[in-house]
C-alpha cells in the first residue's frame, strides 16, 4: 500500500490536478495544477513548496562518526563544521559512484544524512570497530523545501534565522512551537531553504509556513517543475544522470565523479591523511586521464529547432516534462558524441537544454554537437552548443541579501 | 503389423516433457507418436474437476521455468499460451503480522523496512547479486551439459565453451554461484538479512521438492533452481497458467498435434522393444506393438533404465548409478475447494494479498523444524505450506465468490517409519488444515472439499518414483554432467535409438521443457548423421 507523507492532507487539498506519482513508496505530486510550467515560474519569480519527505534519513553519531564518514564520502567531511551541510557522494573501490546525498553536521560527533535510496546496512557494514551508531530516522522527519526568489522574504517573519543563514548552513529554530531544523539547501538551484520537521507536527508547521507565504504568491510545485529547475541548475539526479555502481550490470552504467562533472567534490584528494573508498582509483583516473566522459550542458540552437518544425509544417514543441530517455548526440562528422541524460525546454534560456555526457575531447564550451530529434516520425538532427553547467545560477542563491 | 503402427519416433509419456519432445520431433518432420498411460495428457501438470465447479491443479500448480525459447519455437502463443503473472507474494507470521510483497520495488522496500530498516538496501544488493548468478547460469539451461568424460573433438568444444563462459564472469559472481550451488541458503541469506520473516520468506523455496532443510548444504542449489525461471525478462518471476498447469499441458498438446504428432491416451507402455542393441519400438501392456527407430522415454531415470528396458542390456556401472539415484519424494499436496476467501485478521476483509504464493514458513527455524521430522521418517506436524488461491487471478477455476486453493506441503517423506501413507493420509490432511486454521482463523469452516495427495499418490498417479516431483532430487551429484548418471547426461542411452527426455535429465524438473527440447536436438543430430 503506497504511503502518504506527513504533509499530505494539506498538499492533497492543493493538488487540483489530482496527479500523483510514487517516490520511495509515497505519493508525490507530479504536478499540482494543469500547467506545471507555472509551478516552475512560481519558484523562479515567487516562492514554491516542495515536499521532500520521502528522502531516506540516517542519524550518524558517535566518537568516530567523522572518521567513518571521512572514509566513505569522497568530499572531505572534516571541512564541514557544525552548523554546516555538504552535498557529497560516495564511491566503490573502483571509484564509481554509489550514491549522492546531503550530510548535515549537527555537532562534532553528530551527523544527519539524507539520500534518495536506502543505505542503512551499507553504512553499518562499513563501521568495523569504529565507535559510531547509525539510526534510520527516515519516517521521523518530514522535509518541506521552500524554494525560490522570495523564499527568504516569505520565511523571514516566521523563521528569523533565514536572514543569517549562509548557503548550506543550517540552524535549529521553532515554528508553531515545534523544534525544526532550517537549512539553506534545496534542489532548485535557486535561493531556498529546507525545513526538517518532526513528522507528528508536520501539519502545524505547514500551516504556519503557508500563512507566512500569503502575499508572496507561495504555491506548491511537483516533480515536473522540479525537474526543469534542477536541470537548469545542472544538478544530477539518481536514476537519470547515474545509477548506483552496486547495481550496474556492466561498466557502461558506472561513472566516476569526474565523469559526472562532480570532480569539484574531490578537492583535497591529494591529501594522504584521509584515505577513503575509491580514492586510489580516482587518483589513477586523473593521472592516466582515463575518464571516458565529460559532463557538460548543451543548449539547442533555437532558430534551427524552430525551423525544423516550421519547415515541416508543424509548431515547435516547447512544453512537457523532461525526456524520459537518453537523447543521442553526434559530433560534426556524424559520429557518436555522447548523450543527454536530461533534456528539457528551459523557459529562462528560451531554448532546449540538456545535461549531457560527451567524449572528453568535445567538452570545451562552444563545441558544436547535434541532437537527435524526431520530426514527422523520422529521425533528424538539430544543432546545439556545449556549455558549462549550471545553466542558471542566480546571485541570490548564495548571497546574504 | 498394420502400417499405422509404424512411426519415425515414439515418445513414452505424455507429460509436459513428453509433449514438448514430441512437438519438436514432429515439427522436424518425424512421424511421431506420444503414448500416455492415463486418460489425459500432462503427467503431473494436470487440472481436474475433482469437485463440481472447482478446477484443481492436483500436482504441479505454478509456472516459471518454461524456457522462453520453447514458447517461441513451438509457437505456443498461437495455441493458447497464457501465463498470468503473480502480482503478490504473502507470508503470514506467527505473531499475526505479515510480509506482503508486490511488483513495485519502492513499496516492497517500505514493507521490508517495517520489519527491518537494515534489510531494505540489503534486499537491493541480494536481488542484484542473485540476478548476476542467474545471468551466469541461464545459458546452461538452453544447452546440453558438455560430456566431460567424452574424448571427441565435439566434446572438447563443448567443454571449452563452458570454461570460456565461466571464465568470462566476475570472480564475485562465480563465488556467489558456488556458494549457492554448494552451500545452504541460510548461510547465504545471513550475509544480507537480519529479519526472520524476510529470511523465512526467501528461504521457503530453497527446499521445494527436495529432502533438504534451509540449513542443509544443498538448499542453495534448490533455491537457485526455483529462481531460474523468467517471464518477460524478469528472472525468478512466477505465474499461474490460464486453467492451471493442466491448461499449459493442453497448449503443448495442441502445438504437438499441429505439427502432426499423434497422441494416444490410455496407452500404457510395458517395455521398449530392442533388437541387436537397438530400439525398434514399444509394447503396450495389452500387447499392442508400435514400431520406430527412435524411442524416447520421458519417464524418470529409474523407469527409463530399469523398467522400460532390461537392465541386463545396460552397462553395470550405469545401472548402479541409476540404482543409487536419489528420489526421496518429500512433498505432498492438499487441495481445497473453499466456500469463500480465507481472511487474515491483520488485513481485515482484504484479499489482494492472495495474488500469488501464500508462503507459510515465517522463519528459517520454522522451516528447519518442519524438515527435522522428515529426517526420522515422519511428516511435519507444523509443515511449510506454499498456498495458492488461483481462482483470484483466474476466476474460471471456481464458481463466483468461491475459491480453489492449492497447497504444496513439506515435509512429507515417501518412506514413513512405522506407518504408511494410506493410513496417514487423512491425519496428514488434518495437520495441514490445522496449520492453515492457525494462520487464517475460520479456514476450516470454508472447506467444501479436501483432496490430500501424498507422495505415494503422486507415484501411483503420475508414475514419478517415490513421488519425487523433479523425477529425481536436486542434489549436486545428480545435476548437470551427472543427471541422471555420469557419461549419460546428453539424452542418449547405451541402446541405439533409445533416448531420455524427462526431468531426470539436465536441467531437471519443474515445468521447464528444457530437457525435452535438448533431447530433441540430440535425437535430430544423430538422425542427420544417419
PDB file of C-alpha atoms in Angstrom, chain B residues 208-476:
ATOM      1  CA  UNK B 208      10.972 -27.324  -2.649  1.00  0.00           C
ATOM      2  CA  UNK B 209      10.669 -30.922  -3.675  1.00  0.00           C
ATOM      3  CA  UNK B 210      13.974 -31.937  -2.182  1.00  0.00           C
ATOM      4  CA  UNK B 211      14.874 -33.574   1.072  1.00  0.00           C
ATOM      5  CA  UNK B 212      16.953 -30.731   2.446  1.00  0.00           C
ATOM      6  CA  UNK B 213      16.247 -28.108   5.079  1.00  0.00           C
ATOM      7  CA  UNK B 214      17.199 -24.447   4.670  1.00  0.00           C
ATOM      8  CA  UNK B 215      20.223 -25.033   6.893  1.00  0.00           C
ATOM      9  CA  UNK B 216      21.366 -28.020   4.834  1.00  0.00           C
ATOM     10  CA  UNK B 217      24.097 -27.687   2.269  1.00  0.00           C
ATOM     11  CA  UNK B 218      22.249 -28.076  -0.993  1.00  0.00           C
ATOM     12  CA  UNK B 219      19.348 -25.789  -0.155  1.00  0.00           C
ATOM     13  CA  UNK B 220      21.127 -23.010  -2.041  1.00  0.00           C
ATOM     14  CA  UNK B 221      21.021 -25.174  -5.160  1.00  0.00           C
ATOM     15  CA  UNK B 222      17.274 -25.756  -4.901  1.00  0.00           C
ATOM     16  CA  UNK B 223      16.790 -22.040  -4.271  1.00  0.00           C
ATOM     17  CA  UNK B 224      18.697 -21.273  -7.477  1.00  0.00           C
ATOM     18  CA  UNK B 225      16.682 -23.782  -9.469  1.00  0.00           C
ATOM     19  CA  UNK B 226      13.449 -22.198  -8.242  1.00  0.00           C
ATOM     20  CA  UNK B 227      14.781 -18.771  -9.256  1.00  0.00           C
ATOM     21  CA  UNK B 228      15.934 -19.799 -12.734  1.00  0.00           C
ATOM     22  CA  UNK B 229      12.621 -19.122 -14.432  1.00  0.00           C
ATOM     23  CA  UNK B 230      11.553 -15.938 -16.087  1.00  0.00           C
ATOM     24  CA  UNK B 231       8.594 -14.105 -17.508  1.00  0.00           C
ATOM     25  CA  UNK B 232       9.078 -11.134 -19.823  1.00  0.00           C
ATOM     26  CA  UNK B 233      12.736 -10.970 -18.853  1.00  0.00           C
ATOM     27  CA  UNK B 234      12.035 -10.838 -15.122  1.00  0.00           C
ATOM     28  CA  UNK B 235      14.254 -13.556 -13.715  1.00  0.00           C
ATOM     29  CA  UNK B 236      12.702 -15.625 -10.952  1.00  0.00           C
ATOM     30  CA  UNK B 237       9.137 -14.494 -11.595  1.00  0.00           C
ATOM     31  CA  UNK B 238       6.213 -16.902 -11.406  1.00  0.00           C
ATOM     32  CA  UNK B 239       2.761 -17.176 -12.902  1.00  0.00           C
ATOM     33  CA  UNK B 240      -0.312 -19.338 -12.956  1.00  0.00           C
ATOM     34  CA  UNK B 241      -1.139 -20.589 -16.397  1.00  0.00           C
ATOM     35  CA  UNK B 242      -4.718 -19.984 -17.500  1.00  0.00           C
ATOM     36  CA  UNK B 243      -6.640 -23.072 -16.478  1.00  0.00           C
ATOM     37  CA  UNK B 244      -3.813 -24.174 -14.201  1.00  0.00           C
ATOM     38  CA  UNK B 245      -0.752 -26.118 -15.281  1.00  0.00           C
ATOM     39  CA  UNK B 246      -3.115 -28.588 -16.930  1.00  0.00           C
ATOM     40  CA  UNK B 247      -4.115 -25.698 -19.151  1.00  0.00           C
ATOM     41  CA  UNK B 248      -0.480 -25.357 -20.130  1.00  0.00           C
ATOM     42  CA  UNK B 249      -0.195 -29.080 -20.896  1.00  0.00           C
ATOM     43  CA  UNK B 250      -3.181 -28.682 -23.228  1.00  0.00           C
ATOM     44  CA  UNK B 251      -1.325 -25.865 -25.016  1.00  0.00           C
ATOM     45  CA  UNK B 252       1.652 -28.175 -25.537  1.00  0.00           C
ATOM     46  CA  UNK B 253      -0.627 -30.955 -26.791  1.00  0.00           C
ATOM     47  CA  UNK B 254      -2.237 -28.604 -29.323  1.00  0.00           C
ATOM     48  CA  UNK B 255       1.182 -27.472 -30.511  1.00  0.00           C
ATOM     49  CA  UNK B 256       2.362 -31.082 -30.862  1.00  0.00           C
ATOM     50  CA  UNK B 257      -0.732 -32.068 -32.803  1.00  0.00           C
ATOM     51  CA  UNK B 258      -0.436 -29.008 -35.045  1.00  0.00           C
ATOM     52  CA  UNK B 259       2.950 -30.330 -36.192  1.00  0.00           C
ATOM     53  CA  UNK B 260       1.409 -33.723 -36.884  1.00  0.00           C
ATOM     54  CA  UNK B 261       2.261 -35.598 -33.714  1.00  0.00           C
ATOM     55  CA  UNK B 262      -0.242 -38.266 -32.729  1.00  0.00           C
ATOM     56  CA  UNK B 263      -1.134 -38.523 -29.051  1.00  0.00           C
ATOM     57  CA  UNK B 264      -2.677 -41.759 -27.816  1.00  0.00           C
ATOM     58  CA  UNK B 265      -4.290 -41.758 -24.370  1.00  0.00           C
ATOM     59  CA  UNK B 266      -4.817 -44.785 -22.133  1.00  0.00           C
ATOM     60  CA  UNK B 267      -1.879 -46.400 -23.866  1.00  0.00           C
ATOM     61  CA  UNK B 268       0.419 -47.645 -21.098  1.00  0.00           C
ATOM     62  CA  UNK B 269       3.796 -48.815 -22.385  1.00  0.00           C
ATOM     63  CA  UNK B 270       5.033 -52.073 -20.905  1.00  0.00           C
ATOM     64  CA  UNK B 271       8.511 -52.021 -22.333  1.00  0.00           C
ATOM     65  CA  UNK B 272      10.757 -50.888 -25.134  1.00  0.00           C
ATOM     66  CA  UNK B 273      11.426 -53.362 -27.929  1.00  0.00           C
ATOM     67  CA  UNK B 274      15.083 -53.815 -28.768  1.00  0.00           C
ATOM     68  CA  UNK B 275      16.918 -55.826 -31.385  1.00  0.00           C
ATOM     69  CA  UNK B 276      20.707 -56.222 -31.502  1.00  0.00           C
ATOM     70  CA  UNK B 277      21.206 -53.366 -29.050  1.00  0.00           C
ATOM     71  CA  UNK B 278      18.909 -51.068 -30.993  1.00  0.00           C
ATOM     72  CA  UNK B 279      15.491 -49.733 -30.023  1.00  0.00           C
ATOM     73  CA  UNK B 280      12.854 -50.756 -32.560  1.00  0.00           C
ATOM     74  CA  UNK B 281       9.578 -49.846 -30.842  1.00  0.00           C
ATOM     75  CA  UNK B 282       7.433 -50.341 -27.773  1.00  0.00           C
ATOM     76  CA  UNK B 283       4.853 -52.814 -26.486  1.00  0.00           C
ATOM     77  CA  UNK B 284       1.804 -51.695 -24.554  1.00  0.00           C
ATOM     78  CA  UNK B 285       0.612 -53.633 -21.523  1.00  0.00           C
ATOM     79  CA  UNK B 286      -2.147 -55.097 -23.711  1.00  0.00           C
ATOM     80  CA  UNK B 287       0.450 -56.439 -26.151  1.00  0.00           C
ATOM     81  CA  UNK B 288      -0.071 -53.869 -28.895  1.00  0.00           C
ATOM     82  CA  UNK B 289       3.201 -53.037 -30.637  1.00  0.00           C
ATOM     83  CA  UNK B 290       4.300 -49.754 -32.165  1.00  0.00           C
ATOM     84  CA  UNK B 291       7.485 -49.594 -34.180  1.00  0.00           C
ATOM     85  CA  UNK B 292      10.008 -46.809 -34.629  1.00  0.00           C
ATOM     86  CA  UNK B 293      13.766 -46.485 -34.827  1.00  0.00           C
ATOM     87  CA  UNK B 294      13.607 -43.727 -32.263  1.00  0.00           C
ATOM     88  CA  UNK B 295      12.093 -44.326 -28.839  1.00  0.00           C
ATOM     89  CA  UNK B 296      12.198 -41.565 -26.248  1.00  0.00           C
ATOM     90  CA  UNK B 297      11.418 -42.042 -22.580  1.00  0.00           C
ATOM     91  CA  UNK B 298      10.090 -39.031 -20.711  1.00  0.00           C
ATOM     92  CA  UNK B 299       9.810 -41.127 -17.561  1.00  0.00           C
ATOM     93  CA  UNK B 300      12.164 -40.790 -14.628  1.00  0.00           C
ATOM     94  CA  UNK B 301      15.610 -42.439 -14.702  1.00  0.00           C
ATOM     95  CA  UNK B 302      14.559 -45.412 -12.615  1.00  0.00           C
ATOM     96  CA  UNK B 303      11.751 -46.280 -15.031  1.00  0.00           C
ATOM     97  CA  UNK B 304      13.776 -45.332 -18.109  1.00  0.00           C
ATOM     98  CA  UNK B 305      16.703 -47.575 -17.304  1.00  0.00           C
ATOM     99  CA  UNK B 306      15.346 -50.356 -15.089  1.00  0.00           C
ATOM    100  CA  UNK B 307      11.702 -50.808 -16.110  1.00  0.00           C
ATOM    101  CA  UNK B 308      11.204 -49.829 -19.764  1.00  0.00           C
ATOM    102  CA  UNK B 309      14.322 -51.716 -20.784  1.00  0.00           C
ATOM    103  CA  UNK B 310      16.030 -54.729 -19.343  1.00  0.00           C
ATOM    104  CA  UNK B 311      18.843 -53.541 -17.085  1.00  0.00           C
ATOM    105  CA  UNK B 312      20.849 -56.544 -18.196  1.00  0.00           C
ATOM    106  CA  UNK B 313      21.175 -54.881 -21.598  1.00  0.00           C
ATOM    107  CA  UNK B 314      22.903 -51.904 -19.961  1.00  0.00           C
ATOM    108  CA  UNK B 315      26.425 -51.321 -18.616  1.00  0.00           C
ATOM    109  CA  UNK B 316      26.607 -52.358 -14.948  1.00  0.00           C
ATOM    110  CA  UNK B 317      28.049 -49.011 -13.933  1.00  0.00           C
ATOM    111  CA  UNK B 318      25.075 -47.154 -15.377  1.00  0.00           C
ATOM    112  CA  UNK B 319      22.615 -49.464 -13.664  1.00  0.00           C
ATOM    113  CA  UNK B 320      24.474 -48.990 -10.387  1.00  0.00           C
ATOM    114  CA  UNK B 321      24.308 -45.233 -10.853  1.00  0.00           C
ATOM    115  CA  UNK B 322      20.600 -45.335 -11.502  1.00  0.00           C
ATOM    116  CA  UNK B 323      20.003 -47.605  -8.529  1.00  0.00           C
ATOM    117  CA  UNK B 324      21.629 -45.105  -6.210  1.00  0.00           C
ATOM    118  CA  UNK B 325      19.979 -42.103  -7.854  1.00  0.00           C
ATOM    119  CA  UNK B 326      18.020 -40.470  -5.058  1.00  0.00           C
ATOM    120  CA  UNK B 327      14.317 -39.794  -5.279  1.00  0.00           C
ATOM    121  CA  UNK B 328      13.322 -39.243  -1.655  1.00  0.00           C
ATOM    122  CA  UNK B 329       9.920 -37.792  -2.501  1.00  0.00           C
ATOM    123  CA  UNK B 330       9.238 -35.407   0.323  1.00  0.00           C
ATOM    124  CA  UNK B 331       6.366 -33.215  -0.847  1.00  0.00           C
ATOM    125  CA  UNK B 332       2.617 -33.551  -0.770  1.00  0.00           C
ATOM    126  CA  UNK B 333      -0.346 -31.547  -1.945  1.00  0.00           C
ATOM    127  CA  UNK B 334      -3.521 -30.758  -0.055  1.00  0.00           C
ATOM    128  CA  UNK B 335      -6.029 -29.010  -2.274  1.00  0.00           C
ATOM    129  CA  UNK B 336      -9.207 -27.355  -1.106  1.00  0.00           C
ATOM    130  CA  UNK B 337     -12.479 -26.201  -2.557  1.00  0.00           C
ATOM    131  CA  UNK B 338     -13.416 -23.183  -0.433  1.00  0.00           C
ATOM    132  CA  UNK B 339     -16.785 -21.593   0.138  1.00  0.00           C
ATOM    133  CA  UNK B 340     -15.180 -18.129   0.223  1.00  0.00           C
ATOM    134  CA  UNK B 341     -11.854 -16.382   0.651  1.00  0.00           C
ATOM    135  CA  UNK B 342      -9.829 -17.111   3.781  1.00  0.00           C
ATOM    136  CA  UNK B 343      -9.320 -13.940   5.816  1.00  0.00           C
ATOM    137  CA  UNK B 344      -6.149 -12.854   7.553  1.00  0.00           C
ATOM    138  CA  UNK B 345      -7.037 -10.979  10.747  1.00  0.00           C
ATOM    139  CA  UNK B 346      -4.398  -8.253  10.381  1.00  0.00           C
ATOM    140  CA  UNK B 347      -5.728  -7.423   6.921  1.00  0.00           C
ATOM    141  CA  UNK B 348      -9.427  -7.448   7.745  1.00  0.00           C
ATOM    142  CA  UNK B 349     -11.546  -8.046   4.660  1.00  0.00           C
ATOM    143  CA  UNK B 350      -8.679  -7.550   2.228  1.00  0.00           C
ATOM    144  CA  UNK B 351      -7.969 -10.299  -0.272  1.00  0.00           C
ATOM    145  CA  UNK B 352      -5.471  -8.564  -2.567  1.00  0.00           C
ATOM    146  CA  UNK B 353      -2.696 -10.393  -0.716  1.00  0.00           C
ATOM    147  CA  UNK B 354      -3.724 -13.626  -2.426  1.00  0.00           C
ATOM    148  CA  UNK B 355      -2.385 -12.781  -5.888  1.00  0.00           C
ATOM    149  CA  UNK B 356       0.371 -15.357  -5.787  1.00  0.00           C
ATOM    150  CA  UNK B 357       2.228 -17.587  -3.370  1.00  0.00           C
ATOM    151  CA  UNK B 358       0.966 -17.652   0.193  1.00  0.00           C
ATOM    152  CA  UNK B 359       4.049 -18.828   1.978  1.00  0.00           C
ATOM    153  CA  UNK B 360       3.617 -20.422   5.384  1.00  0.00           C
ATOM    154  CA  UNK B 361       7.210 -20.543   6.530  1.00  0.00           C
ATOM    155  CA  UNK B 362       7.722 -17.482   8.718  1.00  0.00           C
ATOM    156  CA  UNK B 363      11.323 -18.129   9.687  1.00  0.00           C
ATOM    157  CA  UNK B 364      14.301 -20.278   8.855  1.00  0.00           C
ATOM    158  CA  UNK B 365      13.745 -22.015  12.159  1.00  0.00           C
ATOM    159  CA  UNK B 366      10.130 -22.855  11.299  1.00  0.00           C
ATOM    160  CA  UNK B 367      11.274 -24.364   8.002  1.00  0.00           C
ATOM    161  CA  UNK B 368      14.147 -26.249   9.536  1.00  0.00           C
ATOM    162  CA  UNK B 369      11.952 -27.689  12.279  1.00  0.00           C
ATOM    163  CA  UNK B 370       9.482 -28.774   9.611  1.00  0.00           C
ATOM    164  CA  UNK B 371      12.385 -30.544   7.919  1.00  0.00           C
ATOM    165  CA  UNK B 372      13.558 -32.261  11.106  1.00  0.00           C
ATOM    166  CA  UNK B 373      10.660 -34.705  11.174  1.00  0.00           C
ATOM    167  CA  UNK B 374      11.419 -35.960   7.684  1.00  0.00           C
ATOM    168  CA  UNK B 375      14.935 -36.989   8.687  1.00  0.00           C
ATOM    169  CA  UNK B 376      13.382 -39.517  11.050  1.00  0.00           C
ATOM    170  CA  UNK B 377      10.734 -40.841   8.707  1.00  0.00           C
ATOM    171  CA  UNK B 378       7.785 -38.681   9.674  1.00  0.00           C
ATOM    172  CA  UNK B 379       5.892 -35.719   8.305  1.00  0.00           C
ATOM    173  CA  UNK B 380       5.988 -32.228   9.779  1.00  0.00           C
ATOM    174  CA  UNK B 381       3.427 -31.608  12.471  1.00  0.00           C
ATOM    175  CA  UNK B 382       3.676 -27.919  11.539  1.00  0.00           C
ATOM    176  CA  UNK B 383       4.575 -28.011   7.880  1.00  0.00           C
ATOM    177  CA  UNK B 384       5.826 -25.493   5.383  1.00  0.00           C
ATOM    178  CA  UNK B 385       2.949 -24.699   3.041  1.00  0.00           C
ATOM    179  CA  UNK B 386       3.099 -22.933  -0.292  1.00  0.00           C
ATOM    180  CA  UNK B 387      -0.514 -21.990  -0.843  1.00  0.00           C
ATOM    181  CA  UNK B 388      -2.065 -20.586  -3.997  1.00  0.00           C
ATOM    182  CA  UNK B 389      -5.646 -19.496  -4.454  1.00  0.00           C
ATOM    183  CA  UNK B 390      -5.545 -19.463  -8.241  1.00  0.00           C
ATOM    184  CA  UNK B 391      -9.203 -18.501  -8.555  1.00  0.00           C
ATOM    185  CA  UNK B 392      -8.317 -14.920  -7.526  1.00  0.00           C
ATOM    186  CA  UNK B 393      -6.383 -14.436 -10.767  1.00  0.00           C
ATOM    187  CA  UNK B 394      -8.294 -16.981 -12.833  1.00  0.00           C
ATOM    188  CA  UNK B 395     -11.950 -16.835 -11.761  1.00  0.00           C
ATOM    189  CA  UNK B 396     -12.822 -19.562 -14.278  1.00  0.00           C
ATOM    190  CA  UNK B 397     -11.319 -22.052 -11.818  1.00  0.00           C
ATOM    191  CA  UNK B 398     -14.104 -21.828  -9.236  1.00  0.00           C
ATOM    192  CA  UNK B 399     -17.733 -20.719  -9.037  1.00  0.00           C
ATOM    193  CA  UNK B 400     -18.217 -16.981  -8.408  1.00  0.00           C
ATOM    194  CA  UNK B 401     -17.260 -15.999  -4.858  1.00  0.00           C
ATOM    195  CA  UNK B 402     -15.811 -19.404  -4.180  1.00  0.00           C
ATOM    196  CA  UNK B 403     -12.190 -20.389  -4.416  1.00  0.00           C
ATOM    197  CA  UNK B 404      -9.881 -23.249  -5.185  1.00  0.00           C
ATOM    198  CA  UNK B 405      -6.726 -23.438  -3.124  1.00  0.00           C
ATOM    199  CA  UNK B 406      -3.660 -25.467  -3.928  1.00  0.00           C
ATOM    200  CA  UNK B 407      -1.343 -26.214  -1.016  1.00  0.00           C
ATOM    201  CA  UNK B 408       2.095 -27.628  -1.632  1.00  0.00           C
ATOM    202  CA  UNK B 409       3.259 -29.133   1.648  1.00  0.00           C
ATOM    203  CA  UNK B 410       6.587 -30.166   3.077  1.00  0.00           C
ATOM    204  CA  UNK B 411       7.820 -32.251   4.629  1.00  0.00           C
ATOM    205  CA  UNK B 412       6.082 -35.487   3.762  1.00  0.00           C
ATOM    206  CA  UNK B 413       8.696 -38.207   3.245  1.00  0.00           C
ATOM    207  CA  UNK B 414       7.748 -41.050   0.935  1.00  0.00           C
ATOM    208  CA  UNK B 415       9.109 -43.593   3.376  1.00  0.00           C
ATOM    209  CA  UNK B 416       7.258 -43.324   6.669  1.00  0.00           C
ATOM    210  CA  UNK B 417       8.655 -45.044   9.710  1.00  0.00           C
ATOM    211  CA  UNK B 418       6.146 -47.235  11.484  1.00  0.00           C
ATOM    212  CA  UNK B 419       3.185 -46.386   9.275  1.00  0.00           C
ATOM    213  CA  UNK B 420       2.228 -45.882   5.657  1.00  0.00           C
ATOM    214  CA  UNK B 421       0.603 -43.143   3.646  1.00  0.00           C
ATOM    215  CA  UNK B 422      -2.670 -44.971   3.113  1.00  0.00           C
ATOM    216  CA  UNK B 423      -3.068 -44.973   6.901  1.00  0.00           C
ATOM    217  CA  UNK B 424      -1.805 -41.431   7.433  1.00  0.00           C
ATOM    218  CA  UNK B 425      -3.499 -39.634   4.526  1.00  0.00           C
ATOM    219  CA  UNK B 426      -6.408 -38.182   6.494  1.00  0.00           C
ATOM    220  CA  UNK B 427      -4.415 -37.277   9.559  1.00  0.00           C
ATOM    221  CA  UNK B 428      -1.860 -35.554   7.353  1.00  0.00           C
ATOM    222  CA  UNK B 429      -4.688 -33.582   5.753  1.00  0.00           C
ATOM    223  CA  UNK B 430      -5.849 -32.591   9.235  1.00  0.00           C
ATOM    224  CA  UNK B 431      -2.344 -31.410  10.173  1.00  0.00           C
ATOM    225  CA  UNK B 432      -2.212 -29.190   7.106  1.00  0.00           C
ATOM    226  CA  UNK B 433      -5.695 -27.845   7.665  1.00  0.00           C
ATOM    227  CA  UNK B 434      -4.939 -27.131  11.332  1.00  0.00           C
ATOM    228  CA  UNK B 435      -1.821 -25.226  10.326  1.00  0.00           C
ATOM    229  CA  UNK B 436      -3.845 -23.126   7.904  1.00  0.00           C
ATOM    230  CA  UNK B 437      -6.502 -22.611  10.572  1.00  0.00           C
ATOM    231  CA  UNK B 438      -3.855 -21.235  12.927  1.00  0.00           C
ATOM    232  CA  UNK B 439      -2.954 -18.505  10.425  1.00  0.00           C
ATOM    233  CA  UNK B 440      -6.419 -17.995   8.929  1.00  0.00           C
ATOM    234  CA  UNK B 441      -8.956 -18.432  11.739  1.00  0.00           C
ATOM    235  CA  UNK B 442     -12.192 -19.816  10.337  1.00  0.00           C
ATOM    236  CA  UNK B 443     -10.423 -21.538   7.454  1.00  0.00           C
ATOM    237  CA  UNK B 444     -11.931 -24.957   8.200  1.00  0.00           C
ATOM    238  CA  UNK B 445     -15.456 -23.571   8.037  1.00  0.00           C
ATOM    239  CA  UNK B 446     -14.797 -22.639   4.408  1.00  0.00           C
ATOM    240  CA  UNK B 447     -13.715 -26.104   3.317  1.00  0.00           C
ATOM    241  CA  UNK B 448     -16.210 -27.707   0.910  1.00  0.00           C
ATOM    242  CA  UNK B 449     -13.878 -30.394  -0.282  1.00  0.00           C
ATOM    243  CA  UNK B 450     -10.363 -31.546   0.511  1.00  0.00           C
ATOM    244  CA  UNK B 451      -8.056 -33.571  -1.687  1.00  0.00           C
ATOM    245  CA  UNK B 452      -4.965 -34.993   0.023  1.00  0.00           C
ATOM    246  CA  UNK B 453      -2.199 -36.040  -2.350  1.00  0.00           C
ATOM    247  CA  UNK B 454       0.582 -37.913  -0.560  1.00  0.00           C
ATOM    248  CA  UNK B 455       3.932 -38.824  -2.111  1.00  0.00           C
ATOM    249  CA  UNK B 456       2.505 -42.305  -2.574  1.00  0.00           C
ATOM    250  CA  UNK B 457      -0.441 -40.846  -4.509  1.00  0.00           C
ATOM    251  CA  UNK B 458       1.950 -38.816  -6.673  1.00  0.00           C
ATOM    252  CA  UNK B 459       3.826 -42.009  -7.505  1.00  0.00           C
ATOM    253  CA  UNK B 460       0.682 -44.054  -8.147  1.00  0.00           C
ATOM    254  CA  UNK B 461      -0.986 -41.487 -10.376  1.00  0.00           C
ATOM    255  CA  UNK B 462       1.890 -39.868 -12.260  1.00  0.00           C
ATOM    256  CA  UNK B 463       4.452 -42.650 -12.104  1.00  0.00           C
ATOM    257  CA  UNK B 464       7.099 -40.395 -10.562  1.00  0.00           C
ATOM    258  CA  UNK B 465       9.217 -42.770  -8.458  1.00  0.00           C
ATOM    259  CA  UNK B 466       8.785 -42.235  -4.716  1.00  0.00           C
ATOM    260  CA  UNK B 467       6.660 -39.241  -5.623  1.00  0.00           C
ATOM    261  CA  UNK B 468       9.696 -37.082  -6.342  1.00  0.00           C
ATOM    262  CA  UNK B 469       8.316 -34.073  -8.179  1.00  0.00           C
ATOM    263  CA  UNK B 470      11.535 -33.493 -10.122  1.00  0.00           C
ATOM    264  CA  UNK B 471      11.933 -37.084 -11.294  1.00  0.00           C
ATOM    265  CA  UNK B 472      14.969 -37.196  -9.044  1.00  0.00           C
ATOM    266  CA  UNK B 473      16.255 -35.000  -6.241  1.00  0.00           C
ATOM    267  CA  UNK B 474      18.012 -31.721  -6.936  1.00  0.00           C
ATOM    268  CA  UNK B 475      21.248 -32.754  -5.305  1.00  0.00           C
ATOM    269  CA  UNK B 476      24.581 -31.600  -6.662  1.00  0.00           C
TER     270      UNK B 476
END
